[in-house]
PDB file of C-alpha atoms in Angstrom:
ATOM      1  CA  MET I   1      -0.035  -0.062  -0.207  1.00  0.00           C
ATOM      2  CA  ALA I   2       0.769   3.912  -0.448  1.00  0.00           C
ATOM      3  CA  THR I   3       3.620   4.747   2.289  1.00  0.00           C
ATOM      4  CA  THR I   4       2.267   8.182   2.225  1.00  0.00           C
ATOM      5  CA  ASP I   5      -0.360   8.932   5.078  1.00  0.00           C
ATOM      6  CA  TRP I   6      -4.125   8.721   4.063  1.00  0.00           C
ATOM      7  CA  SER I   7      -6.527  11.590   4.704  1.00  0.00           C
ATOM      8  CA  ALA I   8      -9.368  10.363   6.919  1.00  0.00           C
ATOM      9  CA  LYS I   9     -11.202  14.043   6.464  1.00  0.00           C
ATOM     10  CA  GLN I  10     -10.547  13.815   2.861  1.00  0.00           C
ATOM     11  CA  TYR I  11     -11.835  10.254   2.501  1.00  0.00           C
ATOM     12  CA  LEU I  12     -15.469  11.023   4.776  1.00  0.00           C
ATOM     13  CA  LYS I  13     -16.199  14.033   2.577  1.00  0.00           C
ATOM     14  CA  PHE I  14     -18.355  11.210   0.759  1.00  0.00           C
ATOM     15  CA  GLU I  15     -18.564   8.834   3.972  1.00  0.00           C
ATOM     16  CA  ALA I  16     -21.963   7.594   2.736  1.00  0.00           C
ATOM     17  CA  GLU I  17     -21.082   6.830  -1.101  1.00  0.00           C
ATOM     18  CA  ARG I  18     -17.920   5.231   0.410  1.00  0.00           C
ATOM     19  CA  THR I  19     -19.898   3.052   3.210  1.00  0.00           C
ATOM     20  CA  ARG I  20     -22.940   1.620   0.908  1.00  0.00           C
ATOM     21  CA  PRO I  21     -20.710  -1.348  -0.690  1.00  0.00           C
ATOM     22  CA  SER I  22     -19.129  -2.381   2.953  1.00  0.00           C
ATOM     23  CA  ARG I  23     -22.979  -2.931   3.410  1.00  0.00           C
ATOM     24  CA  ASP I  24     -23.842  -4.541   0.249  1.00  0.00           C
ATOM     25  CA  LEU I  25     -21.074  -7.099   0.478  1.00  0.00           C
ATOM     26  CA  LEU I  26     -21.299  -7.607   4.122  1.00  0.00           C
ATOM     27  CA  ALA I  27     -25.114  -8.551   3.071  1.00  0.00           C
ATOM     28  CA  GLN I  28     -23.758 -11.390   1.240  1.00  0.00           C
ATOM     29  CA  VAL I  29     -21.945 -13.235   4.437  1.00  0.00           C
ATOM     30  CA  PRO I  30     -23.092 -16.357   5.154  1.00  0.00           C
ATOM     31  CA  LEU I  31     -22.098 -16.020   8.841  1.00  0.00           C
ATOM     32  CA  ASP I  32     -24.998 -15.541  11.658  1.00  0.00           C
ATOM     33  CA  SER I  33     -22.637 -15.329  14.982  1.00  0.00           C
ATOM     34  CA  PRO I  34     -18.698 -14.965  14.243  1.00  0.00           C
ATOM     35  CA  LYS I  35     -16.694 -15.338  17.255  1.00  0.00           C
ATOM     36  CA  ASN I  36     -13.675 -12.899  15.403  1.00  0.00           C
ATOM     37  CA  VAL I  37     -14.141 -10.614  12.854  1.00  0.00           C
ATOM     38  CA  VAL I  38     -10.710  -8.275  11.490  1.00  0.00           C
ATOM     39  CA  ASP I  39     -11.756  -5.639   9.213  1.00  0.00           C
ATOM     40  CA  LEU I  40      -8.506  -5.413   6.884  1.00  0.00           C
ATOM     41  CA  GLY I  41      -8.133  -1.816   5.756  1.00  0.00           C
ATOM     42  CA  CYS I  42     -10.349  -0.487   8.569  1.00  0.00           C
ATOM     43  CA  GLY I  43      -9.555   2.950   7.003  1.00  0.00           C
ATOM     44  CA  PRO I  44     -11.642   6.181   9.454  1.00  0.00           C
ATOM     45  CA  GLY I  45     -13.576   2.765  10.965  1.00  0.00           C
ATOM     46  CA  ASN I  46     -16.775   3.660   8.692  1.00  0.00           C
ATOM     47  CA  SER I  47     -16.657  -0.286   7.437  1.00  0.00           C
ATOM     48  CA  THR I  48     -16.181  -1.147  11.188  1.00  0.00           C
ATOM     49  CA  ALA I  49     -19.268   0.271  12.384  1.00  0.00           C
ATOM     50  CA  VAL I  50     -21.543  -1.577  10.430  1.00  0.00           C
ATOM     51  CA  LEU I  51     -19.650  -4.936  11.510  1.00  0.00           C
ATOM     52  CA  LEU I  52     -20.344  -3.601  14.721  1.00  0.00           C
ATOM     53  CA  SER I  53     -24.469  -3.136  14.197  1.00  0.00           C
ATOM     54  CA  GLN I  54     -24.398  -6.867  12.106  1.00  0.00           C
ATOM     55  CA  TYR I  55     -22.456  -8.527  14.719  1.00  0.00           C
ATOM     56  CA  PRO I  56     -22.545  -6.707  18.311  1.00  0.00           C
ATOM     57  CA  LYS I  57     -21.679 -10.048  20.054  1.00  0.00           C
ATOM     58  CA  ALA I  58     -18.513 -10.480  17.875  1.00  0.00           C
ATOM     59  CA  ARG I  59     -14.958  -9.583  18.846  1.00  0.00           C
ATOM     60  CA  VAL I  60     -14.359  -7.009  16.399  1.00  0.00           C
ATOM     61  CA  THR I  61     -10.582  -5.609  15.281  1.00  0.00           C
ATOM     62  CA  GLY I  62      -9.659  -3.110  12.710  1.00  0.00           C
ATOM     63  CA  MET I  63      -6.032  -2.996  11.272  1.00  0.00           C
ATOM     64  CA  ASP I  64      -4.879  -0.133   8.868  1.00  0.00           C
ATOM     65  CA  SER I  65      -1.066   1.113   7.790  1.00  0.00           C
ATOM     66  CA  SER I  66      -2.102   5.099   7.787  1.00  0.00           C
ATOM     67  CA  PRO I  67      -1.676   6.463  10.761  1.00  0.00           C
ATOM     68  CA  ASP I  68      -4.243   9.199  10.512  1.00  0.00           C
ATOM     69  CA  MET I  69      -7.190   6.879   9.607  1.00  0.00           C
ATOM     70  CA  ILE I  70      -6.359   4.769  12.861  1.00  0.00           C
ATOM     71  CA  HIS I  71      -6.469   8.292  14.679  1.00  0.00           C
ATOM     72  CA  LYS I  72      -9.859   8.687  13.475  1.00  0.00           C
ATOM     73  CA  ALA I  73     -11.432   5.489  13.762  1.00  0.00           C
ATOM     74  CA  ARG I  74     -10.326   5.356  17.504  1.00  0.00           C
ATOM     75  CA  SER I  75     -12.143   8.746  17.926  1.00  0.00           C
ATOM     76  CA  THR I  76     -15.436   8.248  16.334  1.00  0.00           C
ATOM     77  CA  LEU I  77     -15.105   3.845  17.982  1.00  0.00           C
ATOM     78  CA  PRO I  78     -13.215   4.475  21.226  1.00  0.00           C
ATOM     79  CA  GLY I  79     -14.465   0.793  22.330  1.00  0.00           C
ATOM     80  CA  VAL I  80     -12.858  -1.165  19.547  1.00  0.00           C
ATOM     81  CA  ASN I  81      -9.230  -2.619  18.862  1.00  0.00           C
ATOM     82  CA  PHE I  82      -7.564  -0.400  16.388  1.00  0.00           C
ATOM     83  CA  ALA I  83      -3.729  -1.720  15.084  1.00  0.00           C
ATOM     84  CA  MET I  84      -1.636  -0.152  12.709  1.00  0.00           C
ATOM     85  CA  ASP I  85      -0.433  -2.697  10.684  1.00  0.00           C
ATOM     86  CA  ASP I  86       0.918  -3.817   6.702  1.00  0.00           C
ATOM     87  CA  LEU I  87      -0.919  -6.522   5.123  1.00  0.00           C
ATOM     88  CA  SER I  88       2.027  -7.671   3.581  1.00  0.00           C
ATOM     89  CA  THR I  89       3.435  -8.559   6.763  1.00  0.00           C
ATOM     90  CA  TYR I  90       0.132  -8.935   9.151  1.00  0.00           C
ATOM     91  CA  THR I  91      -0.494 -11.863  10.610  1.00  0.00           C
ATOM     92  CA  PRO I  92      -3.770 -12.873  13.023  1.00  0.00           C
ATOM     93  CA  GLN I  93      -3.047 -13.857  16.671  1.00  0.00           C
ATOM     94  CA  GLU I  94      -5.716 -16.132  16.390  1.00  0.00           C
ATOM     95  CA  PRO I  95      -8.386 -17.751  13.701  1.00  0.00           C
ATOM     96  CA  VAL I  96     -10.473 -15.369  12.539  1.00  0.00           C
ATOM     97  CA  ASP I  97     -13.619 -16.243  11.195  1.00  0.00           C
ATOM     98  CA  LEU I  98     -14.297 -13.598   8.952  1.00  0.00           C
ATOM     99  CA  PHE I  99     -11.810 -11.103   7.222  1.00  0.00           C
ATOM    100  CA  PHE I 100     -13.772  -7.759   5.623  1.00  0.00           C
ATOM    101  CA  SER I 101     -11.912  -5.700   3.156  1.00  0.00           C
ATOM    102  CA  ASN I 102     -13.457  -2.642   2.094  1.00  0.00           C
ATOM    103  CA  ALA I 103     -11.574  -0.731  -1.158  1.00  0.00           C
ATOM    104  CA  VAL I 104      -7.741  -2.013  -0.218  1.00  0.00           C
ATOM    105  CA  PHE I 105      -6.360  -4.247  -2.308  1.00  0.00           C
ATOM    106  CA  GLN I 106      -6.097  -2.549  -5.279  1.00  0.00           C
ATOM    107  CA  TRP I 107      -3.363  -0.462  -3.903  1.00  0.00           C
ATOM    108  CA  LEU I 108      -0.900  -3.563  -3.224  1.00  0.00           C
ATOM    109  CA  PRO I 109       0.983  -4.847  -6.187  1.00  0.00           C
ATOM    110  CA  ARG I 110      -0.448  -7.112  -8.529  1.00  0.00           C
ATOM    111  CA  ASP I 111       1.403  -9.932  -8.011  1.00  0.00           C
ATOM    112  CA  GLN I 112       0.918  -9.875  -4.258  1.00  0.00           C
ATOM    113  CA  ARG I 113      -2.698  -9.720  -3.678  1.00  0.00           C
ATOM    114  CA  PHE I 114      -4.028 -13.205  -3.734  1.00  0.00           C
ATOM    115  CA  GLN I 115      -0.439 -14.014  -1.875  1.00  0.00           C
ATOM    116  CA  ILE I 116      -2.195 -12.416   1.073  1.00  0.00           C
ATOM    117  CA  ILE I 117      -5.345 -13.313   0.551  1.00  0.00           C
ATOM    118  CA  LYS I 118      -5.082 -17.522   0.288  1.00  0.00           C
ATOM    119  CA  ARG I 119      -2.410 -16.865   3.254  1.00  0.00           C
ATOM    120  CA  LEU I 120      -5.557 -15.323   5.197  1.00  0.00           C
ATOM    121  CA  ILE I 121      -7.647 -18.115   4.300  1.00  0.00           C
ATOM    122  CA  LYS I 122      -5.298 -20.715   4.851  1.00  0.00           C
ATOM    123  CA  SER I 123      -5.434 -19.605   8.867  1.00  0.00           C
ATOM    124  CA  GLN I 124      -9.229 -19.552   9.275  1.00  0.00           C
ATOM    125  CA  PRO I 125     -10.949 -22.625  10.738  1.00  0.00           C
ATOM    126  CA  SER I 126     -13.177 -24.424   8.193  1.00  0.00           C
ATOM    127  CA  GLY I 127     -16.491 -22.284   7.188  1.00  0.00           C
ATOM    128  CA  GLY I 128     -14.454 -18.876   7.875  1.00  0.00           C
ATOM    129  CA  VAL I 129     -14.998 -16.280   5.293  1.00  0.00           C
ATOM    130  CA  PHE I 130     -12.785 -14.065   3.375  1.00  0.00           C
ATOM    131  CA  ALA I 131     -14.886 -11.011   1.971  1.00  0.00           C
ATOM    132  CA  PHE I 132     -13.444  -8.035  -0.162  1.00  0.00           C
ATOM    133  CA  GLN I 133     -14.662  -5.240  -2.543  1.00  0.00           C
ATOM    134  CA  VAL I 134     -12.216  -3.320  -4.204  1.00  0.00           C
ATOM    135  CA  PRO I 135     -13.194  -0.019  -6.728  1.00  0.00           C
ATOM    136  CA  ASP I 136     -12.782  -1.763 -10.713  1.00  0.00           C
ATOM    137  CA  ASN I 137     -12.710   1.766 -12.269  1.00  0.00           C
ATOM    138  CA  LEU I 138      -9.810   2.350 -14.137  1.00  0.00           C
ATOM    139  CA  SER I 139     -11.544   2.184 -17.615  1.00  0.00           C
ATOM    140  CA  GLU I 140     -13.878   4.750 -16.603  1.00  0.00           C
ATOM    141  CA  PRO I 141     -13.643   8.315 -17.841  1.00  0.00           C
ATOM    142  CA  SER I 142     -12.425   9.853 -14.440  1.00  0.00           C
ATOM    143  CA  HIS I 143      -9.533   7.478 -14.411  1.00  0.00           C
ATOM    144  CA  VAL I 144      -8.715   8.021 -18.107  1.00  0.00           C
ATOM    145  CA  ALA I 145      -8.689  11.003 -17.777  1.00  0.00           C
ATOM    146  CA  MET I 146      -5.775  10.982 -14.671  1.00  0.00           C
ATOM    147  CA  ARG I 147      -3.583   9.127 -17.035  1.00  0.00           C
ATOM    148  CA  GLU I 148      -4.113  11.688 -19.882  1.00  0.00           C
ATOM    149  CA  THR I 149      -2.750  14.772 -18.034  1.00  0.00           C
ATOM    150  CA  ALA I 150      -0.762  12.559 -15.899  1.00  0.00           C
ATOM    151  CA  ALA I 151       1.178  12.595 -19.915  1.00  0.00           C
ATOM    152  CA  ASP I 152       0.597  16.138 -20.741  1.00  0.00           C
ATOM    153  CA  GLY I 153       2.217  18.307 -19.156  1.00  0.00           C
ATOM    154  CA  PRO I 154       5.571  19.755 -17.429  1.00  0.00           C
ATOM    155  CA  TRP I 155       5.061  16.846 -14.429  1.00  0.00           C
ATOM    156  CA  SER I 156       5.255  13.993 -17.020  1.00  0.00           C
ATOM    157  CA  GLY I 157       8.238  13.057 -16.408  1.00  0.00           C
ATOM    158  CA  THR I 158       7.724  12.792 -12.533  1.00  0.00           C
ATOM    159  CA  LEU I 159       4.235  10.659 -13.421  1.00  0.00           C
ATOM    160  CA  ASP I 160       5.605   8.664 -15.749  1.00  0.00           C
ATOM    161  CA  SER I 161       4.486   5.348 -14.193  1.00  0.00           C
ATOM    162  CA  ALA I 162       1.594   7.145 -11.388  1.00  0.00           C
ATOM    163  CA  GLY I 163      -1.556   4.702 -10.767  1.00  0.00           C
ATOM    164  CA  ARG I 164      -2.145   1.431  -9.820  1.00  0.00           C
ATOM    165  CA  GLN I 165      -2.188  -2.253 -11.619  1.00  0.00           C
ATOM    166  CA  GLY I 166      -5.589  -3.274 -13.162  1.00  0.00           C
ATOM    167  CA  PHE I 167      -7.262  -5.952 -10.321  1.00  0.00           C
ATOM    168  CA  GLN I 168      -7.547  -9.222 -11.547  1.00  0.00           C
ATOM    169  CA  THR I 169     -10.831 -10.905 -13.636  1.00  0.00           C
ATOM    170  CA  ALA I 170     -13.221 -12.618 -12.245  1.00  0.00           C
ATOM    171  CA  GLN I 171     -12.200 -15.710 -13.644  1.00  0.00           C
ATOM    172  CA  GLU I 172      -8.577 -15.384 -12.212  1.00  0.00           C
ATOM    173  CA  ILE I 173     -10.107 -14.577  -9.000  1.00  0.00           C
ATOM    174  CA  TYR I 174     -11.995 -18.120  -9.324  1.00  0.00           C
ATOM    175  CA  ASP I 175      -8.722 -20.005 -10.440  1.00  0.00           C
ATOM    176  CA  GLU I 176      -6.728 -18.579  -7.330  1.00  0.00           C
ATOM    177  CA  LEU I 177      -9.001 -19.045  -4.718  1.00  0.00           C
ATOM    178  CA  LYS I 178     -11.725 -22.647  -5.791  1.00  0.00           C
ATOM    179  CA  PRO I 179      -8.536 -24.849  -4.285  1.00  0.00           C
ATOM    180  CA  ILE I 180      -9.245 -23.794  -0.916  1.00  0.00           C
ATOM    181  CA  CYS I 181     -12.744 -22.656  -0.883  1.00  0.00           C
ATOM    182  CA  ALA I 182     -15.653 -24.436  -0.628  1.00  0.00           C
ATOM    183  CA  ASP I 183     -17.712 -21.536  -2.289  1.00  0.00           C
ATOM    184  CA  LEU I 184     -16.892 -18.176  -3.874  1.00  0.00           C
ATOM    185  CA  ASN I 185     -19.537 -15.455  -5.031  1.00  0.00           C
ATOM    186  CA  ILE I 186     -18.174 -12.978  -7.041  1.00  0.00           C
ATOM    187  CA  TRP I 187     -20.263 -10.139  -8.789  1.00  0.00           C
ATOM    188  CA  HIS I 188     -19.917  -6.430 -10.052  1.00  0.00           C
ATOM    189  CA  THR I 189     -22.170  -3.635  -9.112  1.00  0.00           C
ATOM    190  CA  HIS I 190     -22.100  -0.401 -10.702  1.00  0.00           C
ATOM    191  CA  TYR I 191     -22.907   2.401  -8.566  1.00  0.00           C
ATOM    192  CA  TYR I 192     -24.318   6.318  -9.787  1.00  0.00           C
ATOM    193  CA  HIS I 193     -22.954   8.465  -7.550  1.00  0.00           C
ATOM    194  CA  SER I 194     -24.783  12.152  -7.502  1.00  0.00           C
ATOM    195  CA  LEU I 195     -21.994  14.691  -6.743  1.00  0.00           C
ATOM    196  CA  GLU I 196     -23.382  18.485  -6.936  1.00  0.00           C
ATOM    197  CA  ASN I 197     -20.877  19.438  -9.812  1.00  0.00           C
ATOM    198  CA  HIS I 198     -17.419  18.795 -11.658  1.00  0.00           C
ATOM    199  CA  GLU I 199     -15.526  19.939  -8.593  1.00  0.00           C
ATOM    200  CA  ALA I 200     -16.857  17.368  -6.734  1.00  0.00           C
ATOM    201  CA  VAL I 201     -16.061  14.891  -8.429  1.00  0.00           C
ATOM    202  CA  VAL I 202     -11.990  15.811  -8.411  1.00  0.00           C
ATOM    203  CA  GLU I 203     -13.108  15.704  -3.983  1.00  0.00           C
ATOM    204  CA  TRP I 204     -14.080  12.466  -4.338  1.00  0.00           C
ATOM    205  CA  VAL I 205     -10.951  11.094  -6.268  1.00  0.00           C
ATOM    206  CA  LYS I 206      -8.616  12.650  -4.561  1.00  0.00           C
ATOM    207  CA  GLY I 207      -9.199  11.069  -1.557  1.00  0.00           C
ATOM    208  CA  THR I 208      -8.177   7.716  -3.488  1.00  0.00           C
ATOM    209  CA  GLY I 209      -7.499   7.107  -6.739  1.00  0.00           C
ATOM    210  CA  LEU I 210      -6.285  10.803  -7.432  1.00  0.00           C
ATOM    211  CA  ARG I 211      -3.707  10.622  -4.826  1.00  0.00           C
ATOM    212  CA  PRO I 212      -0.817   8.928  -6.946  1.00  0.00           C
ATOM    213  CA  PHE I 213      -0.906  11.224  -9.707  1.00  0.00           C
ATOM    214  CA  VAL I 214      -0.986  14.547  -6.891  1.00  0.00           C
ATOM    215  CA  ASP I 215       1.269  13.277  -4.186  1.00  0.00           C
ATOM    216  CA  PRO I 216       4.294  13.263  -6.257  1.00  0.00           C
ATOM    217  CA  LEU I 217       4.206  16.986  -7.655  1.00  0.00           C
ATOM    218  CA  SER I 218       4.584  20.066  -6.077  1.00  0.00           C
ATOM    219  CA  PRO I 219       2.078  23.021  -4.899  1.00  0.00           C
ATOM    220  CA  ALA I 220       2.737  24.413  -8.157  1.00  0.00           C
ATOM    221  CA  ASP I 221       2.764  21.459 -10.285  1.00  0.00           C
ATOM    222  CA  LYS I 222      -0.524  20.369  -8.498  1.00  0.00           C
ATOM    223  CA  ASP I 223      -2.341  23.293  -8.611  1.00  0.00           C
ATOM    224  CA  GLY I 224      -2.008  22.941 -12.556  1.00  0.00           C
ATOM    225  CA  PHE I 225      -2.554  19.433 -12.569  1.00  0.00           C
ATOM    226  CA  LEU I 226      -5.943  19.490 -10.618  1.00  0.00           C
ATOM    227  CA  LYS I 227      -6.887  22.427 -12.634  1.00  0.00           C
ATOM    228  CA  ALA I 228      -6.238  20.596 -15.833  1.00  0.00           C
ATOM    229  CA  TYR I 229      -7.835  17.496 -14.544  1.00  0.00           C
ATOM    230  CA  LEU I 230     -11.354  19.848 -14.041  1.00  0.00           C
ATOM    231  CA  GLY I 231     -11.102  20.562 -17.249  1.00  0.00           C
ATOM    232  CA  ARG I 232     -11.246  17.347 -19.011  1.00  0.00           C
ATOM    233  CA  LEU I 233     -13.956  15.935 -16.678  1.00  0.00           C
ATOM    234  CA  GLN I 234     -15.972  19.050 -17.696  1.00  0.00           C
ATOM    235  CA  LYS I 235     -15.802  17.497 -21.479  1.00  0.00           C
ATOM    236  CA  LEU I 236     -16.297  14.160 -19.906  1.00  0.00           C
ATOM    237  CA  TYR I 237     -18.758  14.058 -17.736  1.00  0.00           C
ATOM    238  CA  PRO I 238     -22.159  15.988 -18.662  1.00  0.00           C
ATOM    239  CA  SER I 239     -24.373  17.741 -16.203  1.00  0.00           C
ATOM    240  CA  SER I 240     -27.920  16.668 -14.940  1.00  0.00           C
ATOM    241  CA  ILE I 241     -30.774  18.716 -15.155  1.00  0.00           C
ATOM    242  CA  ASP I 242     -30.122  19.703 -11.655  1.00  0.00           C
ATOM    243  CA  GLY I 243     -26.400  20.361 -12.186  1.00  0.00           C
ATOM    244  CA  SER I 244     -25.079  17.819 -10.200  1.00  0.00           C
ATOM    245  CA  VAL I 245     -22.824  15.081 -12.326  1.00  0.00           C
ATOM    246  CA  LEU I 246     -23.088  11.319 -12.082  1.00  0.00           C
ATOM    247  CA  LEU I 247     -20.644   9.436 -11.374  1.00  0.00           C
ATOM    248  CA  ARG I 248     -20.521   5.699 -12.668  1.00  0.00           C
ATOM    249  CA  TYR I 249     -18.083   3.706  -9.851  1.00  0.00           C
ATOM    250  CA  PRO I 250     -17.471   0.001 -10.546  1.00  0.00           C
ATOM    251  CA  ARG I 251     -16.907  -1.988  -7.514  1.00  0.00           C
ATOM    252  CA  LEU I 252     -16.255  -5.746  -7.720  1.00  0.00           C
ATOM    253  CA  PHE I 253     -17.114  -8.450  -4.575  1.00  0.00           C
ATOM    254  CA  VAL I 254     -15.641 -11.505  -3.367  1.00  0.00           C
ATOM    255  CA  VAL I 255     -17.503 -13.701  -0.306  1.00  0.00           C
ATOM    256  CA  ALA I 256     -15.387 -16.967  -0.207  1.00  0.00           C
ATOM    257  CA  VAL I 257     -16.054 -19.442   2.510  1.00  0.00           C
ATOM    258  CA  LYS I 258     -13.101 -21.451   2.979  1.00  0.00           C
ATOM    259  CA  ASN I 259     -12.968 -25.329   2.928  1.00  0.00           C
TER     260      ASN I 259
END
């Protein structure tokens, strides 16, 4: 995952929209009363709160590599155990009935994602569940525009390797996990987020997908990049009848049940 810290404040500007996929993912988890639940990459605790509501008797733990996210999570849910950790080295101290992850694994290098997922699934008891969702939006206009803006400006040399790698396909996911899983539930959902205007689209992606493009830039180049990016968005996304902008946002969901 990214080595620089994440901004909980920026992320939570769209808390309702970012939390909804957690609820949609959890609705398909086939567990009634897990004893031990871990929220991998818990962020500011919004997904952890969803887990607590569903499983009030469970021991729910949140972990994240971002100090700012963990600080916000602890202040929001003071009764929950939140830990600073990194997925590449994280090892549970006891068997986990449910691993839950809301939009984290897309940030890992492609070749590491399923090494980690399979390692954690193998640590679970039979019938344990590993549930995760990731954005699947690199082909969306919002993200194509990021790459085009990165390649067209004085910052192009700095950003020649910016961005993230595409996620594995449903077939690849199935073939990776089926040998150790009794059941796999894989689906794809398109959300249409009604945002106030094109500037709001920029604010949305500044919390996540835009970070690899703007974090390496100087203040002046960052300002220039954001203005150029906004100009592209204004051409790509029409304004709705009320002035809002519909941001289509595809997400990929997986619920895996261990053998």
